[in-house]
Coordinates of C-alpha atoms and ligand atoms in Angstrom, one line a residue:
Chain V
X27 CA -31.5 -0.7 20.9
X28 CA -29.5 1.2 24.0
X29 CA -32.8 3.6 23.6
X30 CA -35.4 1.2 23.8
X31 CA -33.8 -0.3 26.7
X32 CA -33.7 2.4 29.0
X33 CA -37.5 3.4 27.9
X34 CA -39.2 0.9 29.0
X35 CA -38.4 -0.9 32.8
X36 CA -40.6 -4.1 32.4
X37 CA -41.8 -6.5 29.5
X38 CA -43.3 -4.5 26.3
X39 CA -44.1 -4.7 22.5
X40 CA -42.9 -2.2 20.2
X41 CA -44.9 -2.1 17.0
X42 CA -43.2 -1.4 13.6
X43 CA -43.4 -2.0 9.8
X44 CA -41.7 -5.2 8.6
X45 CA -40.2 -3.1 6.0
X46 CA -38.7 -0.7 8.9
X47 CA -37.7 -3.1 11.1
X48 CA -35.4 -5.1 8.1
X49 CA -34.2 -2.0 6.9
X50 CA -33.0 -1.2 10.2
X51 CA -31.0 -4.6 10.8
X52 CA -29.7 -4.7 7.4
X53 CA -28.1 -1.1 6.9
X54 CA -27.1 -1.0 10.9
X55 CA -24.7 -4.1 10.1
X56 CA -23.2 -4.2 7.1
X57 CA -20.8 -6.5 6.8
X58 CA -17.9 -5.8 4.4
X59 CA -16.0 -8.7 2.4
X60 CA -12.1 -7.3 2.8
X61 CA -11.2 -7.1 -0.5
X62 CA -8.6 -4.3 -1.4
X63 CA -7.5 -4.2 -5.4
X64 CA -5.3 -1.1 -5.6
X65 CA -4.1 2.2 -4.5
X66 CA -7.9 2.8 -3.3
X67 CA -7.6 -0.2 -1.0
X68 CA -5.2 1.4 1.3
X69 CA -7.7 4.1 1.9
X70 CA -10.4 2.0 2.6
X71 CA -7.9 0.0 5.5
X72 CA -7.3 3.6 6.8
X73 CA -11.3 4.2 6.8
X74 CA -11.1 1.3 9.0
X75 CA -8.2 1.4 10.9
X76 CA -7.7 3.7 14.2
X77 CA -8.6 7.4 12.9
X78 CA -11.6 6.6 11.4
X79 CA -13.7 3.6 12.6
X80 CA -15.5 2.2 10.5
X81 CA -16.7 -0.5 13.2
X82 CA -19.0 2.0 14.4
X83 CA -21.1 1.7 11.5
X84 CA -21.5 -1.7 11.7
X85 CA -19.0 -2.4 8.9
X86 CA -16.8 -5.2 10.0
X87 CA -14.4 -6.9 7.5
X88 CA -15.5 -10.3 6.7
X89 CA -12.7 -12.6 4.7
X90 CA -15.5 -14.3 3.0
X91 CA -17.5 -13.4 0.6
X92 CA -20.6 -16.0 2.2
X93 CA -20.7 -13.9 5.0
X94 CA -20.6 -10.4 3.6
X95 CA -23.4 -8.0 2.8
X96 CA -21.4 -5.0 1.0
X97 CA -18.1 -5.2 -1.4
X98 CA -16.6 -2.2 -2.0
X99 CA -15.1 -2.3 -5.1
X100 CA -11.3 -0.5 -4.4
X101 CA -9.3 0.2 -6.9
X102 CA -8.4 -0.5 -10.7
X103 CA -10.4 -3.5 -12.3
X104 CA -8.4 -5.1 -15.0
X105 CA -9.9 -7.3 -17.3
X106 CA -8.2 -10.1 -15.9
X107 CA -9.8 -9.2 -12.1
X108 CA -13.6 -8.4 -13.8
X109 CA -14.3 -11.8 -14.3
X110 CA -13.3 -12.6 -10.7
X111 CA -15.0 -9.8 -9.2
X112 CA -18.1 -11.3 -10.9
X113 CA -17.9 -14.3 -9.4
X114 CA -17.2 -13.2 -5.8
X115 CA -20.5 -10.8 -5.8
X116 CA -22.6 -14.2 -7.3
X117 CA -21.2 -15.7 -4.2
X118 CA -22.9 -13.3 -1.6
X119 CA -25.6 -13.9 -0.5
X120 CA -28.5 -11.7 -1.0
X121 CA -29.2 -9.2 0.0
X122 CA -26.3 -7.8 -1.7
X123 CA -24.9 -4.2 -1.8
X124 CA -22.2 -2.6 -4.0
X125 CA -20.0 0.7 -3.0
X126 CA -17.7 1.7 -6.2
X127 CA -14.7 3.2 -4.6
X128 CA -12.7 5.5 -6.2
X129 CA -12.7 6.8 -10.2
X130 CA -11.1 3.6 -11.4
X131 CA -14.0 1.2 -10.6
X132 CA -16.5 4.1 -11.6
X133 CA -15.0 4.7 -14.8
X134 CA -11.2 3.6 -15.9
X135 CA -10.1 6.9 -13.7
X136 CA -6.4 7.6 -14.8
X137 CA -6.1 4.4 -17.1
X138 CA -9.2 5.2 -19.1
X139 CA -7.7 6.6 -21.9
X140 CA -4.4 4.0 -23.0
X141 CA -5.3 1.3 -20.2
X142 CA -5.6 -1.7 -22.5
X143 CA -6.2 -3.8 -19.2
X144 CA -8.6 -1.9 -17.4
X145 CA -12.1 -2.2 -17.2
X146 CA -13.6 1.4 -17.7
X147 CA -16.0 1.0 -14.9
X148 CA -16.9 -1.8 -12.8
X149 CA -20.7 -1.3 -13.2
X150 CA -20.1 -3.0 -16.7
X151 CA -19.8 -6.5 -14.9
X152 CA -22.0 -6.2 -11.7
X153 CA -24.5 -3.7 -10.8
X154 CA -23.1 -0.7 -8.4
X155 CA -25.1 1.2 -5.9
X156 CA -23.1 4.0 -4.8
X157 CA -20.5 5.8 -6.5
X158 CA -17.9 7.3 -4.6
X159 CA -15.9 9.7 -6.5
X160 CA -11.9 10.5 -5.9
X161 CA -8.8 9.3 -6.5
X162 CA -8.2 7.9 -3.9
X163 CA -11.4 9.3 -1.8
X164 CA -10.5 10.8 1.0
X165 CA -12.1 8.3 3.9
X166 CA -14.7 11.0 4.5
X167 CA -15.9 10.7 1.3
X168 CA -16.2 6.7 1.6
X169 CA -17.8 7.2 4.7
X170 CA -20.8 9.6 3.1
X171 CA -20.8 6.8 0.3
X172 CA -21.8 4.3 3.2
X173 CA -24.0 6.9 5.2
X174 CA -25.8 7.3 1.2
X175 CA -26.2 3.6 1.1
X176 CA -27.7 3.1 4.3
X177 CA -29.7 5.9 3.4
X178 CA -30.9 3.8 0.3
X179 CA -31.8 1.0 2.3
X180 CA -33.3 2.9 4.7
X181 CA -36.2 3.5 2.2
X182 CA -36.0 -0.2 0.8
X183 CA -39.5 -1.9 0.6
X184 CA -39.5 -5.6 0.8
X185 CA -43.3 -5.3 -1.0
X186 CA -42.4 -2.8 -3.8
X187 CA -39.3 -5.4 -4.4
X188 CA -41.2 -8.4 -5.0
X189 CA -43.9 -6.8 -7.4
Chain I
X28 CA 8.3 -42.8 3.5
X29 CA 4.7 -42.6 3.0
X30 CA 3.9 -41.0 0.5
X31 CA 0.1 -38.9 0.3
X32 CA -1.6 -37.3 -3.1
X33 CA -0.5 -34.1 -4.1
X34 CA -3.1 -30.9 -4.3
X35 CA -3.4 -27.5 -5.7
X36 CA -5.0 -25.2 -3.6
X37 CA -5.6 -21.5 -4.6
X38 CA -5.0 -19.0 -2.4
X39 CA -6.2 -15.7 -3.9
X40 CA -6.6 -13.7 -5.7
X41 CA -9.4 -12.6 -3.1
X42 CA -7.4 -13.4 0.1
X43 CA -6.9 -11.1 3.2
X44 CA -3.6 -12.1 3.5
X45 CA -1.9 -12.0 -0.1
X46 CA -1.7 -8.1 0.6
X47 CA -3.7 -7.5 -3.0
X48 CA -4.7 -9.2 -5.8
X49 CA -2.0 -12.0 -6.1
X50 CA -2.9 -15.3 -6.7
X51 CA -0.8 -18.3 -5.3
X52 CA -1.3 -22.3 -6.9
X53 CA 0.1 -23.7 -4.1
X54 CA 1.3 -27.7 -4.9
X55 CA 1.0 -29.5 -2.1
X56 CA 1.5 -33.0 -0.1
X57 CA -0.7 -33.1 3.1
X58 CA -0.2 -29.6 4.9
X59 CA 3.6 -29.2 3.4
X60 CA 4.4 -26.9 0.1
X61 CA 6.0 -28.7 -2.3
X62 CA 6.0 -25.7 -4.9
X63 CA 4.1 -22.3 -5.2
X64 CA 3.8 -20.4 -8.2
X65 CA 2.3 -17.1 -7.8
X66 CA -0.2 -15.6 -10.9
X67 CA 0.3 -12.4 -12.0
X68 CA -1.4 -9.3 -13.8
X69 CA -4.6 -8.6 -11.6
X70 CA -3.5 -5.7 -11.4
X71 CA -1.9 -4.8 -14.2
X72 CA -2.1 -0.9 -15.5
X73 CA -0.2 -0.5 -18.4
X74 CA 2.2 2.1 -16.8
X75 CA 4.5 1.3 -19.2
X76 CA 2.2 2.0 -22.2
X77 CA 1.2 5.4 -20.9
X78 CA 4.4 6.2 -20.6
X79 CA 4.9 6.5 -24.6
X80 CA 2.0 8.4 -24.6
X81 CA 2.7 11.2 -22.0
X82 CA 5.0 13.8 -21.8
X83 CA 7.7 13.8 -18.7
X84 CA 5.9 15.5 -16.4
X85 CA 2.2 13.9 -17.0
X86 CA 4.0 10.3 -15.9
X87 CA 4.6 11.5 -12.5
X88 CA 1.1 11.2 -10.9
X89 CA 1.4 7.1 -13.0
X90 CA 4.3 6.8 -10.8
X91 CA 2.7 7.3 -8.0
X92 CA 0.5 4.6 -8.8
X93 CA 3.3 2.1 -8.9
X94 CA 3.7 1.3 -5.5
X95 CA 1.0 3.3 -4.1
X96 CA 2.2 3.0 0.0
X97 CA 5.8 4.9 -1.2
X98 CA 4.7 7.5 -3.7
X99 CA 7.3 9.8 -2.5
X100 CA 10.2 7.8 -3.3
X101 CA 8.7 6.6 -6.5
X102 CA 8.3 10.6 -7.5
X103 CA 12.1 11.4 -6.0
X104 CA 13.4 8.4 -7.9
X105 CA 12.0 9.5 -11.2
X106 CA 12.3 12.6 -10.8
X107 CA 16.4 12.4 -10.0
X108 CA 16.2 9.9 -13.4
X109 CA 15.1 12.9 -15.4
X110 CA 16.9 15.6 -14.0
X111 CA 20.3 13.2 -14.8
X112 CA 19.2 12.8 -18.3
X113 CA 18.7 16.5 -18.6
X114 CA 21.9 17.2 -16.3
X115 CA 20.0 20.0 -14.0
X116 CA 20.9 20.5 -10.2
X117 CA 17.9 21.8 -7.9
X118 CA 18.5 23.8 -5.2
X119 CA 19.4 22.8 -1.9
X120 CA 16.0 23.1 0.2
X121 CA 14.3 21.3 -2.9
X122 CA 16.7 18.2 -1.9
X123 CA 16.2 18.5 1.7
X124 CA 12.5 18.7 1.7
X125 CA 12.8 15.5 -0.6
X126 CA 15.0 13.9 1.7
X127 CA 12.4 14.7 4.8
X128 CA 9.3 13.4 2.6
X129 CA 11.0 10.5 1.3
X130 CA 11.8 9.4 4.8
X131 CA 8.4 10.2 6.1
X132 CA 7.2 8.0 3.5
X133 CA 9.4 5.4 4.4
X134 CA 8.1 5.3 7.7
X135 CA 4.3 5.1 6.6
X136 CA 5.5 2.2 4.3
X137 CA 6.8 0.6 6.9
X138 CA 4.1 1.0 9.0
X139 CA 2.2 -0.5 6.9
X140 CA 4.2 -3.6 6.4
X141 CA 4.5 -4.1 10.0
X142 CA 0.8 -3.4 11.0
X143 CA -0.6 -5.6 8.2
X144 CA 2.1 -8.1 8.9
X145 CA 0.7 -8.5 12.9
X146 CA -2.3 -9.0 11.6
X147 CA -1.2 -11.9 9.5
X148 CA 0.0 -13.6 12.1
X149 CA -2.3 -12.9 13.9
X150 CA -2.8 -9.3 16.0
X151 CA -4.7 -7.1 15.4
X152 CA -3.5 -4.2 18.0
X153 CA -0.1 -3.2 16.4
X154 CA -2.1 -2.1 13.1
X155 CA -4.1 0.1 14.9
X156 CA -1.7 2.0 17.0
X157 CA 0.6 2.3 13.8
X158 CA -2.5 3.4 11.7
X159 CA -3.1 6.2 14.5
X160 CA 0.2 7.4 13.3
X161 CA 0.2 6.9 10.0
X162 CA -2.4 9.3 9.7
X163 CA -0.6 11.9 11.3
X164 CA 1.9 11.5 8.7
X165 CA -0.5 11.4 6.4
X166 CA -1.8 15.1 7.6
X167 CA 1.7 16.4 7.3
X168 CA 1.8 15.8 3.8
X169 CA -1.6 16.7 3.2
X170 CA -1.1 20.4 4.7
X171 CA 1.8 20.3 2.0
X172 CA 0.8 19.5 -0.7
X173 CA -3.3 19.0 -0.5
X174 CA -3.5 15.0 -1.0
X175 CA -2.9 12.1 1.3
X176 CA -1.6 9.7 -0.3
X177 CA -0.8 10.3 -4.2
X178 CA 0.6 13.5 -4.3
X179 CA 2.3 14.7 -7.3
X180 CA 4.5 16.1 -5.3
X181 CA 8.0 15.8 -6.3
X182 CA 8.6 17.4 -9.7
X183 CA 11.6 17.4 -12.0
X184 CA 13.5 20.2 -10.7
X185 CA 11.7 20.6 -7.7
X186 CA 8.7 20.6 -5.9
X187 CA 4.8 21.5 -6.5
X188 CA 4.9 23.6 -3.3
X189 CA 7.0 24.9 -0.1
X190 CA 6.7 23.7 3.2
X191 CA 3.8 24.7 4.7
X192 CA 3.4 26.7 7.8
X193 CA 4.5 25.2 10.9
X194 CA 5.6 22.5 9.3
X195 CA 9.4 21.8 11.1
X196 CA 7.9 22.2 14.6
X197 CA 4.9 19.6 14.0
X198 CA 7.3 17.1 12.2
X199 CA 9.0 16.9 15.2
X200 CA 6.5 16.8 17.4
X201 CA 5.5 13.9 15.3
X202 CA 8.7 11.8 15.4
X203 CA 8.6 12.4 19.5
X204 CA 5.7 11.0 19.3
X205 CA 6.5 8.2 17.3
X206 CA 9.0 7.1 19.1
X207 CA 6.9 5.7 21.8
X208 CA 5.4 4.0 19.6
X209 CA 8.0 2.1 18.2
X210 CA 8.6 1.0 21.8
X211 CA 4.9 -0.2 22.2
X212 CA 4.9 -1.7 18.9
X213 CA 8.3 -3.6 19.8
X214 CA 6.5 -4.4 23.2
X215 CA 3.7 -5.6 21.6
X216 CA 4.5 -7.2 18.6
X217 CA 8.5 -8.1 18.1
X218 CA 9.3 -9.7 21.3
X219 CA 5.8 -11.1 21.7
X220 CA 6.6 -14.6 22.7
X221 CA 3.8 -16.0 20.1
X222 CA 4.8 -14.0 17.2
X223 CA 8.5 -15.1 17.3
X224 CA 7.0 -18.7 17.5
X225 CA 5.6 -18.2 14.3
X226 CA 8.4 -16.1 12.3
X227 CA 11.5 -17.1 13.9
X228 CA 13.1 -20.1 11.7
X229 CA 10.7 -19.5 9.6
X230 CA 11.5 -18.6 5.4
X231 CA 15.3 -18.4 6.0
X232 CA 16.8 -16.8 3.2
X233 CA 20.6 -17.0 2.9
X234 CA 22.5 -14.2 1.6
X235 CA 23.8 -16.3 -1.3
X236 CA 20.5 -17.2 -2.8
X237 CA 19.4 -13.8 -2.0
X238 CA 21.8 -11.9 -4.0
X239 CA 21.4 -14.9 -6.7
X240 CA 17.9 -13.8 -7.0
X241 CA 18.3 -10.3 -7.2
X242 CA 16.4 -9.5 -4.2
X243 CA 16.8 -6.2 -2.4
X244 CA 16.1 -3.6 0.4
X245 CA 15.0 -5.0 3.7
X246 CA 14.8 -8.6 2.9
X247 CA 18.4 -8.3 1.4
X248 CA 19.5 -6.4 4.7
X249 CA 17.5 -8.7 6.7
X250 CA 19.8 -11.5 5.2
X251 CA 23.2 -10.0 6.6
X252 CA 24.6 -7.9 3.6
X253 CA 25.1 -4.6 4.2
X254 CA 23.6 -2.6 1.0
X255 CA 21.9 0.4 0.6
X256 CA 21.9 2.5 -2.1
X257 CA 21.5 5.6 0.2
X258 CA 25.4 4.5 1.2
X259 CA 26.2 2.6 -1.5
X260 CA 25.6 4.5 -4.4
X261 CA 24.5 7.8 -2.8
X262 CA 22.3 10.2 -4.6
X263 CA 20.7 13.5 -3.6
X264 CA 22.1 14.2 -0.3
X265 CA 22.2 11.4 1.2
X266 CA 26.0 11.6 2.2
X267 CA 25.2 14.3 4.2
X268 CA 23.4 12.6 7.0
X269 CA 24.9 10.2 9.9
X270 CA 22.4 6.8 9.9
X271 CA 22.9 3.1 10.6
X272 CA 22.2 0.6 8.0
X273 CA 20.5 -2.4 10.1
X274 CA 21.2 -5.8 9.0
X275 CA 19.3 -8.8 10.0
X276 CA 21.2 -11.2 13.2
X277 CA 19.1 -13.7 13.5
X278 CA 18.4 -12.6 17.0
X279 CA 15.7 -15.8 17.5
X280 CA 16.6 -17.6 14.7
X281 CA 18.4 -18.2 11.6
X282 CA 20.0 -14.9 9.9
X283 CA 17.3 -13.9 7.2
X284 CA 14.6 -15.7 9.0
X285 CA 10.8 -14.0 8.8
X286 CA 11.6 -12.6 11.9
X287 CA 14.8 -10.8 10.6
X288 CA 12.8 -9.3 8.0
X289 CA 10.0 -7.8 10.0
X290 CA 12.8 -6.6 12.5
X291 CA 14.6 -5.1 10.3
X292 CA 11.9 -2.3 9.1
X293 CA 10.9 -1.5 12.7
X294 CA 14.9 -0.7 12.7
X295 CA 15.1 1.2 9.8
X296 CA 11.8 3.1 10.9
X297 CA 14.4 4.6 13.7
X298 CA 17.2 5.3 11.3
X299 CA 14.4 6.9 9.3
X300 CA 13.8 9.6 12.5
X301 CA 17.3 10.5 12.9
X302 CA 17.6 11.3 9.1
X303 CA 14.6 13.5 9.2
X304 CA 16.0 15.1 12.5
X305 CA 18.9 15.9 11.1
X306 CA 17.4 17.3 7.6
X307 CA 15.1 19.6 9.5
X308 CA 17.8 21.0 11.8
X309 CA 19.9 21.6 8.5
X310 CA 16.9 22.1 6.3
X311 CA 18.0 26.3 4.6
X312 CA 16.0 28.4 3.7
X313 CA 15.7 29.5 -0.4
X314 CA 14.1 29.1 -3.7
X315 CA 12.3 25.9 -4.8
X316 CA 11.2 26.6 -8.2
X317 CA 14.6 28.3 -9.6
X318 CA 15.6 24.8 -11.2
X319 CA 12.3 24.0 -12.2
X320 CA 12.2 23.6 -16.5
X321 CA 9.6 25.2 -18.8
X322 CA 9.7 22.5 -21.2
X323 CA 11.4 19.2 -20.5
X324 CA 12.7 17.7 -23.1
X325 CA 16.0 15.8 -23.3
X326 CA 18.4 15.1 -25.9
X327 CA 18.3 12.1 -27.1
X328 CA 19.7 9.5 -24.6
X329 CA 19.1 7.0 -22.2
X330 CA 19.7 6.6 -18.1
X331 CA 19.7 3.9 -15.8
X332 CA 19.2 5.6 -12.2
X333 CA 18.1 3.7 -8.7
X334 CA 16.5 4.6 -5.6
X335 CA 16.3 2.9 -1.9
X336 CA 12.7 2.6 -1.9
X337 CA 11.0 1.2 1.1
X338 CA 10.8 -2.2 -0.5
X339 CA 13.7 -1.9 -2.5
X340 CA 15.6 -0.9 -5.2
X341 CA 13.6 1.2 -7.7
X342 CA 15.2 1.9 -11.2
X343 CA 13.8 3.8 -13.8
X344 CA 15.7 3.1 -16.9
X345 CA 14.6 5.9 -19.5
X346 CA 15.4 6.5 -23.2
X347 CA 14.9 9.6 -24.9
X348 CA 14.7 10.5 -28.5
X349 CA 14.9 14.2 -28.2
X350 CA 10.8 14.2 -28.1
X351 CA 8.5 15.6 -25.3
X352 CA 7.5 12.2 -24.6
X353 CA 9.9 9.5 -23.5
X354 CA 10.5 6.7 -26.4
X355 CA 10.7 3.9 -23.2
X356 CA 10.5 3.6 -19.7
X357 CA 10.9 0.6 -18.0
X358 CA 10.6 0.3 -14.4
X359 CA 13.0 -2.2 -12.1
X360 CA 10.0 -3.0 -9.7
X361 CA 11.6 -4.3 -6.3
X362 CA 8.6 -6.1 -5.3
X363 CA 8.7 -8.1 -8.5
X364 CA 12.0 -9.4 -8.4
X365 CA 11.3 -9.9 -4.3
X366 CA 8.4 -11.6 -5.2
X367 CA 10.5 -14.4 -7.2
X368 CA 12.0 -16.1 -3.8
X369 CA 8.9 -16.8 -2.6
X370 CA 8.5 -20.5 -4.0
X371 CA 11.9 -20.9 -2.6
X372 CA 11.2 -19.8 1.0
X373 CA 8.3 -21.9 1.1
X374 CA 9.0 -24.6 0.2
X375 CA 9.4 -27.5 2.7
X376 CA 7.2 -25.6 4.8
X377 CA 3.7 -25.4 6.4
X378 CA 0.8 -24.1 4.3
X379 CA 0.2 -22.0 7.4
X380 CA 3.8 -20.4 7.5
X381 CA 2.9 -19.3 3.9
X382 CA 1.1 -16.2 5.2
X383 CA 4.3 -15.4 7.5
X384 CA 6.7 -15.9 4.4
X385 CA 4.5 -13.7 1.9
X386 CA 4.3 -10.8 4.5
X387 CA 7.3 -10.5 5.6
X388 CA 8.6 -10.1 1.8
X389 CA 6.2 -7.2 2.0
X390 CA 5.0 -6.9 -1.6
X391 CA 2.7 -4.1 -3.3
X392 CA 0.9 -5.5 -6.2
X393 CA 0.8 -1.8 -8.0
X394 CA 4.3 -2.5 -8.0
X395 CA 4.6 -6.1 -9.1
X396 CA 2.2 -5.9 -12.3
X397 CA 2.4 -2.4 -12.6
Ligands
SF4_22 S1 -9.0 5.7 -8.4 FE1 -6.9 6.4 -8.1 S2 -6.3 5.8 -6.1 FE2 -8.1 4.6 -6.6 S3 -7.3 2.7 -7.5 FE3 -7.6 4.1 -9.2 S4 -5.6 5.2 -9.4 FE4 -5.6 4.2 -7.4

């Protein structure tokens, strides 16, 4: 909004799509539930600790999961976790966004093979968005991953959603 | 006395403060703990299992995994375990550059516990300017060997790579650096006025019950007994070096209070830079991949060998039938067996002080369910 500010001197009306303007709010402040699971985790605290910032994509850590818009699934799912992790993203509310972090939520990563505990890809229990290959990804990589969600957002339609 | 109704409450395994994926049934009366029983295997990753499967060099990148903040001294750790049971000696720079990575690891691990640990109780500033840092260690070790924090680094008999360029001069320049920040973090954080409010007194572990529970590392330290298995037991070079082992005083407190045990790893983040000084100033120049085996495979046998990790003491206990693979490995996990005080520590106390307690044990749940 800094723009808009500065364009106009007295009282005005933008016009915009609904569609645009949601889009806009949702992906400029997505609010993450902190939830770290494994080695992955401690990338995603450095992604938004000092160095990296990930405030200034309007991802703040939110302890709750009522208040968060995006989990970002870090780290090795067990079995024991996946039923958990289910019921934490039917507690957000909608709408609800889902970053896969690192090759053990995509797919089992280094446990697929004799991990008798690990789920082989968290997309089996919830529904991901983004993938973000690496193990760990470097926080560049998670970074890009949110950049490609709010890209997906971006082009959301409230409209097509509802048909 | 009057007496209230008892309550579970769960605390986890979703929590910002249980440092993972542990899950705590906390009994309680009112706002005081009466018992705590933490839950286990959220994270649980079958490291054991794999290591039947894999051959002695494929289990390296799984230790890594186990306590994911120290990856360096898991690697050196298993890696000395190995080279015991196949009785090889690597050459000298090989066990100085482990000694240098092992300590700069020790830092980051520390830093970790103590950022994470402010913002348990509380502030949020300390994290930040230790996470600056961090990731300057974090570049060091990624100009040497490519990754930041699971390297694969440390093999048996030596090393995936040399030192990169520059390395020695920008190491130091680091650990200047770094010590400014241990005096803004102890500024900051461990004489903060609030902070010792809510450690100080708080989780008092004596020595006795300590060593009784098979505790370890900095919380073992942190309750007045002198034991490191850097002096204690020495392996690689460790006997070469001149460094303090800092025990807890109970400067605001009780001896082996929360406070103690937070102290403590700000202290041996200092003894951590004087090692590393001295190792680079001796660090020679030679070979690193002279000692380095074509095919590792022992006779048959089995070791017991410990490390001073960050959190503790790390064994590997490994048996070998004479195969490529290793018939058993079993891990001593310090954060596990550090784990198992933590009913003790809190009981009688506050629900609140529970976050203090649990932090200051500084547990990595890699490491605890492996
Ligand atoms: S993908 Fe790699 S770094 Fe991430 S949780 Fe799995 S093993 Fe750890």
């Amino acid at each position: 909004m800094g723009l808009l500010d500065t364009e106009f001197s007295d009282d005005n009306i933008v016009i915009t799509k609904v569609d645009d303007l949601l889009n806009w709010a949702r992906l400029s402040s997505l609010w993450q539930m902190s939830f770290g699971l494994a080695c992955c985790a401690i990338e995603m605290m450095a992604t938004s600790a000092s160095h990296y910032d990930f405030d200034r994509f309007g991802v703040i850590p939110r302890p709750s999961p009522r208040q968060a818009d995006i989990i970002i699934i870090s780290g090795t799912v067990t079995l024991k976790m996946a039923t958990r992790i289910k019921r934490l993203y039917e507690q957000m509310p909608d709408p609800k966004y889902i970053i896969s972090m690192g090759s053990c939520s995509n797919s089992g990563g280094p446990y697929w093979e004799h991990g008798y505990h690990v789920l082989k890809g968290v997309d089996r229990v919830i529904p991901v968005d983004v993938y973000v290959p690496g193990c760990p990804p470097r926080p560049e990589a998670l970074l890009e991953g949110l950049l490609t969600l709010q890209e997906k957002i971006r082009n959301e339609s409230l409209v097509k959603k509802a048909v | 006395m009057l007496k209230t109704e008892q309550m579970v409450l769960n605390m986890g395994p979703q929590h910002p403060s249980t440092h993972g994926v542990l899950r705590l049934e906390l009994e309680l009366e009112g706002e005081v703990i009466i018992n705590v029983k933490p839950h286990l295997g959220y994270l649980h990753r079958c490291f054991e299992k794999h290591c039947e499967a894999m051959t002695y060099p494929q289990i390296i990148p799984y230790v890594d995994r186990l306590d994911y903040l120290a990856s360096m001294n898991n690697e050196m750790g298993y890696a000395i375990a190995v080279e015991r049971l196949l009785d090889i000696k690597v050459p000298e720079r090989v066990e100085y550059i482990r000694i240098i990575m092992a300590e700069l690891q020790r830092i980051a691990s520390h830093m970790v516990a103590v950022g994470t640990y402010g913002i348990d109780i509380g502030a949020f500033t300390p994290f930040l300017y230790l996470f600056r840092d961090r990731e300057r260690i974090l570049t060091l070790f990624e100009k040497t060997c490519g990754a930041r924090l699971l390297y694969n680094y440390i093999w048996v008999g030596g090393l995936s790579h040399d030192l990169p360029i520059n390395f020695v001069n920008e190491t130091r320049d680091f650990l200047k650096d770094f010590k400014k920040t241990v005096i803004e973090v102890n500024n900051l954080l461990s004489y903060n006025k609030i902070f010792i409010e809510r450690t100080a007194n708080v989780g008092v572990l004596p020595v006795d019950s300590a060593i009784n529970y098979g505790i370890t590392g900095p919380n073992l330290r942190a309750s007045g007994l002198k034991w490191d298995i850097r002096r204690n037991d020495p392996y690689s070079i460790y006997d070469r070096f001149d460094f303090e082992i800092p025990v807890g005083e109970g400067k605001h407190g009780q001896v082996g209070d929360c406070w103690d045990r937070y102290f403590l790893r700000v202290q041996e983040m200092v003894q951590s830079i004087r090692i590393i000084e001295q190792a680079l100033d001796q660090l020679p120049e030679g070979e690193i991949t002279s000692a380095l085996p074509k095919r590792i495979k022992p006779v048959e046998g089995q070791i017991y060998s410990r490390v001073e990790n960050p959190k503790g003491e790390l064994g590997f206990f490994i048996v070998s039938k004479g195969q490529l693979q290793p018939f058993r490995v079993k891990v001593r996990p310090p954060s596990f067996i550090n784990l198992s005080v933590l009913g003790e520590l809190c009981k009688g106390h506050l629900i609140a002080d529970v976050v203090a307690i649990l932090g200051s044990i500084d547990i990595v749940l890699g490491e605890v369910d492996r």
